[in-house]
């Protein structure tokens, strides 16, 4: 694996290095030792998959409230997504800045989303499958969120949003909601 910093401190693009032969390929997507050598989270306790049928579907922007914050390692296994993170760490020099990257398609890379970041994505293709490794066990009731079009972030989505869950459409403004901000 090759680790590349993003413009948001703590977030990393992880490029996979497949070993190919006539049978196909093999690639490591996680190694506790390699992650630790780069100062990244060394413990992932849960793996989840989301499957999205239609291009233009948005999932996010989500994070977990304290003390259940989680690091996420996001890998698009099928199709392609535009993956976006927003730094919502109070006091961070990059507070409310976002970073977006295409995952899947022809690329073989993952995005490490650190604690204190909102995360979401829009599907660029039909039938997109995304694998998440997370550092905390699921804790019902601790999910927080912000709208994908929240003016506090100004995210420039590369495709029109065609489908979004009512829950994700209804999150309050981030800048005007102190409870959401303090839960980050």
Coordinates of N, CA and C in Angstrom, one line a residue:
X1 N 0.8 -1.2 0.0 CA 0.0 0.0 0.0 C 0.9 1.2 0.0
X2 N 0.4 2.3 -0.7 CA 1.1 3.5 -0.7 C 0.1 4.6 0.0
X3 N 0.7 5.4 0.9 CA -0.1 6.3 1.7 C 0.2 7.7 1.2
X4 N -0.9 8.5 0.9 CA -0.8 9.8 0.4 C -1.6 10.8 1.2
X5 N -1.0 11.8 1.7 CA -1.8 12.8 2.5 C -2.8 13.6 1.6
X6 N -3.8 14.0 2.2 CA -4.8 14.9 1.5 C -4.6 16.3 2.0
X7 N -5.4 17.3 1.5 CA -5.3 18.6 2.0 C -5.8 18.8 3.4
X8 N -6.6 17.8 3.9 CA -7.1 17.8 5.2 C -6.3 17.0 6.1
X9 N -5.6 17.5 7.1 CA -4.7 16.8 8.0 C -5.4 15.6 8.6
X10 N -4.7 14.4 8.6 CA -5.3 13.2 9.2 C -6.0 12.3 8.2
X11 N -6.5 12.9 7.1 CA -7.2 12.1 6.1 C -6.1 11.6 5.1
X12 N -6.2 10.4 4.6 CA -5.2 9.8 3.7 C -5.9 9.1 2.6
X13 N -5.3 9.2 1.4 CA -5.6 8.3 0.3 C -4.7 7.1 0.4
X14 N -5.2 5.9 0.3 CA -4.4 4.7 0.4 C -4.5 4.0 -1.0
X15 N -3.4 4.0 -1.7 CA -3.3 3.4 -3.0 C -3.0 1.9 -2.8
X16 N -3.8 1.1 -3.4 CA -3.5 -0.4 -3.4 C -2.6 -0.8 -4.4
X17 N -1.8 -1.8 -4.2 CA -0.8 -2.3 -5.1 C -1.1 -3.8 -5.4
X18 N -2.0 -4.0 -6.4 CA -2.3 -5.4 -6.7 C -1.1 -6.2 -7.3
X19 N -1.1 -7.5 -7.0 CA -0.2 -8.4 -7.6 C -1.0 -9.2 -8.6
X20 N -0.6 -9.1 -9.8 CA -1.4 -9.8 -10.9 C -0.7 -10.9 -11.6
X21 N -1.4 -11.9 -12.0 CA -0.9 -12.9 -12.9 C -2.1 -13.4 -13.8
X22 N -1.9 -14.5 -14.5 CA -2.9 -14.9 -15.4 C -4.3 -15.3 -14.7
X23 N -4.3 -15.5 -13.4 CA -5.5 -15.9 -12.7 C -6.3 -14.7 -12.3
X24 N -5.7 -13.5 -12.2 CA -6.3 -12.3 -11.7 C -5.4 -11.5 -10.9
X25 N -5.9 -11.1 -9.7 CA -5.0 -10.3 -8.8 C -5.3 -10.6 -7.4
X26 N -4.3 -10.2 -6.5 CA -4.4 -10.2 -5.1 C -3.9 -8.9 -4.6
X27 N -4.7 -8.3 -3.7 CA -4.2 -7.0 -3.1 C -4.6 -6.9 -1.6
X28 N -3.7 -6.4 -0.8 CA -4.0 -6.2 0.6 C -4.7 -4.9 0.7
X29 N -5.8 -4.9 1.5 CA -6.6 -3.6 1.7 C -6.4 -3.1 3.1
X30 N -5.8 -3.9 4.0 CA -5.6 -3.4 5.3 C -4.5 -4.2 6.0
X31 N -3.6 -3.5 6.7 CA -2.5 -4.1 7.5 C -2.3 -3.2 8.7
X32 N -2.6 -3.7 9.9 CA -2.5 -2.9 11.1 C -1.1 -2.3 11.2
X33 N -0.1 -3.1 10.9 CA 1.3 -2.6 11.1 C 1.6 -1.5 10.1
X34 N 1.2 -1.6 8.9 CA 1.5 -0.5 7.9 C 0.7 0.7 8.2
X35 N -0.5 0.6 8.7 CA -1.3 1.8 9.1 C -0.6 2.4 10.3
X36 N -0.2 1.7 11.3 CA 0.5 2.2 12.5 C 1.8 3.0 12.1
X37 N 2.5 2.4 11.2 CA 3.8 3.0 10.7 C 3.5 4.4 10.1
X38 N 2.3 4.7 9.6 CA 2.0 6.0 9.1 C 1.1 6.8 10.0
X39 N 1.1 6.4 11.3 CA 0.3 7.1 12.3 C -1.2 7.1 12.1
X40 N -1.7 6.0 11.5 CA -3.1 5.9 11.2 C -3.7 4.9 12.2
X41 N -5.0 4.9 12.3 CA -5.7 4.0 13.2 C -5.3 2.5 12.9
X42 N -4.9 1.8 14.0 CA -4.5 0.5 13.8 C -5.5 -0.6 14.1
X43 N -6.7 -0.1 14.6 CA -7.7 -1.1 15.0 C -9.0 -0.8 14.2
X44 N -9.5 -1.8 13.5 CA -10.8 -1.7 12.8 C -11.6 -2.9 13.4
X45 N -12.8 -2.5 13.9 CA -13.6 -3.6 14.6 C -14.8 -4.0 13.9
X46 N -15.1 -3.4 12.8 CA -16.4 -3.7 12.1 C -16.2 -3.4 10.6
X47 N -16.8 -4.2 9.8 CA -16.8 -4.0 8.3 C -18.3 -4.0 7.8
X48 N -18.6 -3.0 7.0 CA -19.9 -2.8 6.5 C -19.9 -2.6 5.0
X49 N -20.9 -3.0 4.3 CA -21.0 -2.8 2.8 C -22.3 -2.1 2.6
X50 N -22.3 -1.1 1.7 CA -23.5 -0.5 1.2 C -23.5 -0.7 -0.3
X51 N -24.7 -1.0 -0.8 CA -24.9 -1.2 -2.2 C -26.0 -0.2 -2.7
X52 N -25.7 0.6 -3.7 CA -26.6 1.6 -4.2 C -26.9 1.3 -5.7
X53 N -28.2 1.3 -6.0 CA -28.6 0.9 -7.3 C -28.5 1.9 -8.4
X54 N -28.7 3.2 -8.1 CA -28.8 4.2 -9.1 C -27.7 5.3 -9.0
X55 N -27.1 5.6 -10.1 CA -26.2 6.8 -10.2 C -26.9 8.0 -9.7
X56 N -26.2 8.9 -9.1 CA -26.7 10.2 -8.6 C -27.4 10.1 -7.3
X57 N -27.2 8.9 -6.6 CA -27.7 8.7 -5.2 C -26.7 9.2 -4.2
X58 N -27.2 10.0 -3.3 CA -26.3 10.6 -2.3 C -26.5 9.9 -0.9
X59 N -25.4 9.5 -0.3 CA -25.5 9.0 1.1 C -24.5 9.9 1.9
X60 N -25.1 10.5 3.0 CA -24.3 11.4 3.8 C -24.9 12.7 4.0
X61 N -24.3 13.6 4.7 CA -23.0 13.6 5.3 C -23.1 13.2 6.8
X62 N -22.4 12.2 7.2 CA -22.6 11.6 8.5 C -21.3 11.6 9.4
X63 N -21.5 11.5 10.7 CA -20.4 11.2 11.6 C -21.1 10.7 12.9
X64 N -20.3 10.2 13.8 CA -20.7 9.6 15.1 C -20.4 10.6 16.2
X65 N -21.3 10.8 17.2 CA -21.1 11.7 18.3 C -20.1 11.1 19.3
X66 N -19.5 11.9 20.1 CA -18.6 11.5 21.2 C -19.4 10.7 22.2
X67 N -18.9 9.7 22.8 CA -17.6 9.1 22.7 C -17.5 8.0 21.6
X68 N -18.3 8.0 20.6 CA -18.4 6.9 19.6 C -17.8 7.3 18.3
X69 N -17.0 8.4 18.2 CA -16.4 8.8 17.0 C -15.6 7.6 16.4
X70 N -15.6 7.6 15.0 CA -15.0 6.4 14.4 C -14.1 6.9 13.2
X71 N -13.0 6.2 13.0 CA -12.3 6.3 11.8 C -12.9 5.3 10.8
X72 N -12.9 5.7 9.5 CA -13.5 4.8 8.5 C -12.4 4.7 7.4
X73 N -12.3 3.5 6.9 CA -11.5 3.2 5.7 C -12.5 2.8 4.6
X74 N -12.7 3.7 3.6 CA -13.7 3.5 2.6 C -13.1 3.0 1.2
X75 N -13.7 2.0 0.7 CA -13.2 1.3 -0.5 C -14.4 1.0 -1.4
X76 N -14.4 1.6 -2.6 CA -15.5 1.3 -3.6 C -15.1 0.0 -4.3
X77 N -15.9 -1.1 -4.1 CA -15.5 -2.4 -4.7 C -16.1 -2.6 -6.1
X78 N -17.2 -1.9 -6.4 CA -17.9 -2.0 -7.7 C -18.5 -0.7 -8.1
X79 N -18.4 -0.3 -9.3 CA -18.9 1.0 -9.7 C -17.9 2.1 -9.4
X80 N -18.5 3.3 -9.2 CA -17.6 4.4 -8.8 C -18.5 5.4 -8.0
X81 N -17.8 6.1 -7.1 CA -18.4 7.1 -6.2 C -17.5 8.3 -6.2
X82 N -18.1 9.5 -5.9 CA -17.4 10.7 -5.5 C -17.5 10.8 -4.0
X83 N -16.4 10.5 -3.3 CA -16.4 10.4 -1.8 C -15.9 11.7 -1.3
X84 N -16.6 12.2 -0.3 CA -16.4 13.6 0.3 C -16.3 13.5 1.8
X85 N -15.3 14.2 2.3 CA -15.1 14.4 3.7 C -15.1 15.9 4.1
X86 N -15.5 16.2 5.3 CA -15.5 17.6 5.7 C -14.9 17.6 7.1
X87 N -13.9 18.4 7.4 CA -13.3 18.6 8.7 C -14.2 19.3 9.6
X88 N -14.8 18.7 10.6 CA -15.6 19.3 11.6 C -15.0 19.3 13.0
X89 N -13.7 19.2 13.0 CA -13.0 19.3 14.3 C -12.9 20.7 14.8
X90 N -13.6 21.1 15.9 CA -13.5 22.5 16.4 C -12.0 22.8 16.6
X91 N -11.6 24.0 16.2 CA -10.3 24.5 16.4 C -9.3 24.0 15.3
X92 N -9.7 23.2 14.4 CA -8.8 22.7 13.3 C -8.6 23.9 12.3
X93 N -7.4 24.0 11.8 CA -7.1 25.0 10.8 C -7.9 24.8 9.5
X94 N -8.4 23.6 9.3 CA -9.1 23.3 8.1 C -10.6 23.1 8.4
X95 N -11.1 23.6 9.5 CA -12.5 23.5 9.9 C -13.4 23.9 8.8
X96 N -14.4 23.0 8.6 CA -15.5 23.2 7.6 C -14.9 23.1 6.1
X97 N -13.7 22.8 5.9 CA -13.2 22.6 4.5 C -13.5 21.1 4.1
X98 N -13.7 20.9 2.8 CA -14.0 19.6 2.3 C -13.0 19.1 1.3
X99 N -12.9 17.8 1.1 CA -12.1 17.2 0.1 C -12.9 16.1 -0.5
X100 N -12.8 16.0 -1.9 CA -13.6 15.0 -2.6 C -12.6 14.2 -3.5
X101 N -12.9 13.0 -3.7 CA -12.1 12.1 -4.6 C -12.9 11.0 -5.2
X102 N -12.6 10.7 -6.4 CA -13.3 9.5 -7.0 C -12.7 8.2 -6.5
X103 N -13.5 7.3 -6.1 CA -13.1 6.0 -5.7 C -13.8 5.0 -6.6
X104 N -13.1 3.9 -6.9 CA -13.7 2.9 -7.8 C -13.3 3.1 -9.2
X105 N -14.2 2.7 -10.1 CA -13.8 2.9 -11.5 C -12.5 2.2 -11.8
X106 N -11.6 2.9 -12.5 CA -10.3 2.4 -12.8 C -9.3 2.5 -11.7
X107 N -9.6 3.3 -10.7 CA -8.6 3.5 -9.6 C -8.7 2.4 -8.6
X108 N -7.5 2.2 -8.0 CA -7.4 1.2 -6.9 C -6.9 1.9 -5.6
X109 N -7.8 2.7 -5.0 CA -7.5 3.4 -3.8 C -8.6 3.5 -2.9
X110 N -8.3 3.8 -1.6 CA -9.3 3.9 -0.6 C -9.1 5.3 0.1
X111 N -10.1 5.7 0.9 CA -9.9 6.9 1.6 C -10.1 6.6 3.1
X112 N -9.0 7.1 3.9 CA -9.1 6.9 5.3 C -9.7 8.2 5.9
X113 N -10.9 8.1 6.5 CA -11.6 9.2 7.1 C -11.4 9.2 8.6
X114 N -10.7 10.2 9.1 CA -10.4 10.2 10.5 C -11.6 10.6 11.4
X115 N -11.5 10.3 12.7 CA -12.5 10.9 13.6 C -12.6 12.4 13.5
X116 N -13.8 12.9 13.6 CA -14.0 14.4 13.5 C -14.2 14.9 12.1
X117 N -14.6 14.0 11.2 CA -14.9 14.3 9.9 C -16.3 13.8 9.5
X118 N -17.0 14.7 8.8 CA -18.3 14.2 8.2 C -17.9 13.5 6.9
X119 N -18.7 12.5 6.6 CA -18.4 11.7 5.4 C -19.7 11.4 4.6
X120 N -19.6 11.4 3.3 CA -20.7 11.1 2.4 C -20.2 10.8 1.0
X121 N -21.1 10.3 0.2 CA -20.7 10.1 -1.2 C -21.9 10.2 -2.1
X122 N -21.6 10.4 -3.4 CA -22.6 10.3 -4.4 C -22.2 9.3 -5.4
X123 N -23.1 8.4 -5.9 CA -22.7 7.4 -6.8 C -22.6 8.0 -8.2
X124 N -21.5 7.6 -8.9 CA -21.2 8.0 -10.3 C -21.7 7.0 -11.3
X125 N -22.0 5.8 -10.8 CA -22.5 4.7 -11.7 C -23.6 4.0 -11.0
X126 N -24.4 3.3 -11.8 CA -25.4 2.4 -11.2 C -24.6 1.2 -10.5
X127 N -25.3 0.6 -9.6 CA -24.8 -0.6 -8.9 C -23.4 -0.4 -8.3
X128 N -23.3 0.6 -7.4 CA -22.1 0.8 -6.7 C -22.1 0.1 -5.3
X129 N -21.0 -0.5 -5.0 CA -20.8 -1.3 -3.8 C -19.6 -0.7 -3.0
X130 N -19.9 -0.3 -1.8 CA -18.8 0.4 -1.0 C -18.6 -0.4 0.3
X131 N -17.3 -0.7 0.6 CA -16.9 -1.4 1.8 C -16.3 -0.4 2.8
X132 N -16.8 -0.4 4.0 CA -16.3 0.5 5.1 C -15.7 -0.4 6.2
X133 N -14.5 -0.2 6.6 CA -14.0 -0.7 7.8 C -14.0 0.4 8.8
X134 N -14.5 0.2 10.0 CA -14.7 1.2 11.0 C -14.0 0.8 12.3
X135 N -13.6 1.9 13.1 CA -12.8 1.6 14.3 C -13.6 1.5 15.5
X136 N -14.9 1.7 15.4 CA -15.8 1.6 16.6 C -17.0 0.8 16.3
X137 N -17.5 0.1 17.3 CA -18.7 -0.7 17.1 C -19.9 0.3 16.9
X138 N -20.9 -0.2 16.2 CA -22.1 0.7 15.9 C -22.8 1.0 17.3
X139 N -23.1 2.2 17.5 CA -23.8 2.7 18.7 C -25.1 3.4 18.3
X140 N -26.2 2.7 18.3 CA -27.4 3.3 17.9 C -27.7 4.6 18.6
X141 N -28.2 5.6 17.9 CA -28.5 6.9 18.5 C -27.4 7.9 18.5
X142 N -26.2 7.5 18.0 CA -25.1 8.5 18.0 C -24.8 9.1 16.6
X143 N -25.5 8.7 15.6 CA -25.3 9.3 14.3 C -25.7 10.7 14.3
X144 N -24.9 11.5 13.7 CA -25.2 12.9 13.4 C -25.0 13.2 11.9
X145 N -25.4 14.4 11.5 CA -25.3 14.6 10.1 C -25.5 16.1 9.7
X146 N -25.2 16.4 8.5 CA -25.4 17.7 7.9 C -25.9 17.4 6.5
X147 N -26.6 18.4 5.9 CA -27.0 18.3 4.5 C -25.9 18.3 3.5
X148 N -26.1 17.7 2.5 CA -25.0 17.7 1.4 C -24.8 19.0 0.8
X149 N -25.9 19.9 0.9 CA -25.8 21.2 0.3 C -25.7 22.3 1.3
X150 N -25.2 21.9 2.5 CA -25.1 22.9 3.6 C -24.2 24.0 3.2
X151 N -24.6 25.3 3.3 CA -23.7 26.4 2.9 C -22.5 26.5 3.8
X152 N -22.4 25.9 5.0 CA -21.2 26.0 5.8 C -20.1 25.3 5.1
X153 N -20.4 24.3 4.2 CA -19.3 23.5 3.6 C -19.1 23.9 2.1
X154 N -20.2 24.2 1.4 CA -20.0 24.6 0.0 C -19.5 23.5 -0.9
X155 N -19.9 22.3 -0.7 CA -19.4 21.1 -1.4 C -19.8 21.2 -2.9
X156 N -18.9 21.0 -3.8 CA -19.2 21.1 -5.2 C -19.3 19.6 -5.7
X157 N -20.6 19.1 -5.7 CA -20.8 17.8 -6.2 C -20.7 17.7 -7.7
X158 N -20.0 16.6 -8.2 CA -19.7 16.6 -9.7 C -20.9 16.2 -10.5
X159 N -22.0 15.6 -9.9 CA -23.2 15.2 -10.7 C -24.4 15.7 -10.0
X160 N -25.5 15.8 -10.7 CA -26.8 16.2 -10.0 C -27.2 15.1 -9.0
X161 N -27.7 15.5 -7.9 CA -28.2 14.6 -6.8 C -29.6 14.2 -7.3
X162 N -29.8 12.9 -7.5 CA -31.1 12.4 -8.0 C -32.0 11.8 -6.9
X163 N -31.3 11.2 -5.9 CA -32.0 10.4 -4.9 C -31.2 10.6 -3.6
X164 N -32.0 10.9 -2.5 CA -31.4 11.1 -1.2 C -32.4 10.7 -0.2
X165 N -32.0 10.1 0.9 CA -32.9 9.7 2.0 C -33.5 11.0 2.6
X166 N -34.8 10.9 3.1 CA -35.4 12.0 3.8 C -34.6 12.4 5.0
X167 N -34.1 11.4 5.7 CA -33.2 11.7 6.9 C -32.1 12.6 6.5
X168 N -31.4 12.3 5.4 CA -30.2 13.1 5.0 C -30.6 14.5 4.5
X169 N -31.8 14.6 3.9 CA -32.3 15.9 3.4 C -32.7 16.8 4.5
X170 N -33.1 16.2 5.7 CA -33.7 17.0 6.8 C -32.7 17.4 7.9
X171 N -31.4 17.1 7.8 CA -30.4 17.6 8.8 C -30.5 19.1 8.9
X172 N -30.3 19.6 10.1 CA -30.3 21.1 10.3 C -29.0 21.7 9.8
X173 N -29.0 23.0 9.6 CA -27.8 23.7 9.2 C -26.7 23.5 10.2
X174 N -25.5 23.2 9.7 CA -24.4 22.9 10.5 C -23.9 24.1 11.3
X175 N -23.8 25.2 10.6 CA -23.2 26.5 11.2 C -24.2 27.0 12.3
X176 N -25.4 26.8 12.1 CA -26.4 27.3 13.1 C -26.8 26.4 14.2
X177 N -26.2 25.2 14.2 CA -26.7 24.2 15.2 C -25.5 23.9 16.1
X178 N -25.4 24.5 17.3 CA -24.3 24.3 18.2 C -24.3 22.9 18.7
X179 N -25.4 22.2 18.9 CA -25.4 20.8 19.4 C -24.7 19.9 18.4
X180 N -25.0 20.0 17.1 CA -24.4 19.2 16.1 C -22.9 19.5 16.1
X181 N -22.5 20.7 16.2 CA -21.1 21.1 16.1 C -20.3 20.5 17.3
X182 N -20.9 20.6 18.5 CA -20.2 20.2 19.7 C -20.2 18.6 19.7
X183 N -21.0 18.0 19.0 CA -21.0 16.5 18.9 C -20.0 15.9 18.0
X184 N -19.3 16.8 17.3 CA -18.3 16.3 16.3 C -17.0 15.9 17.0

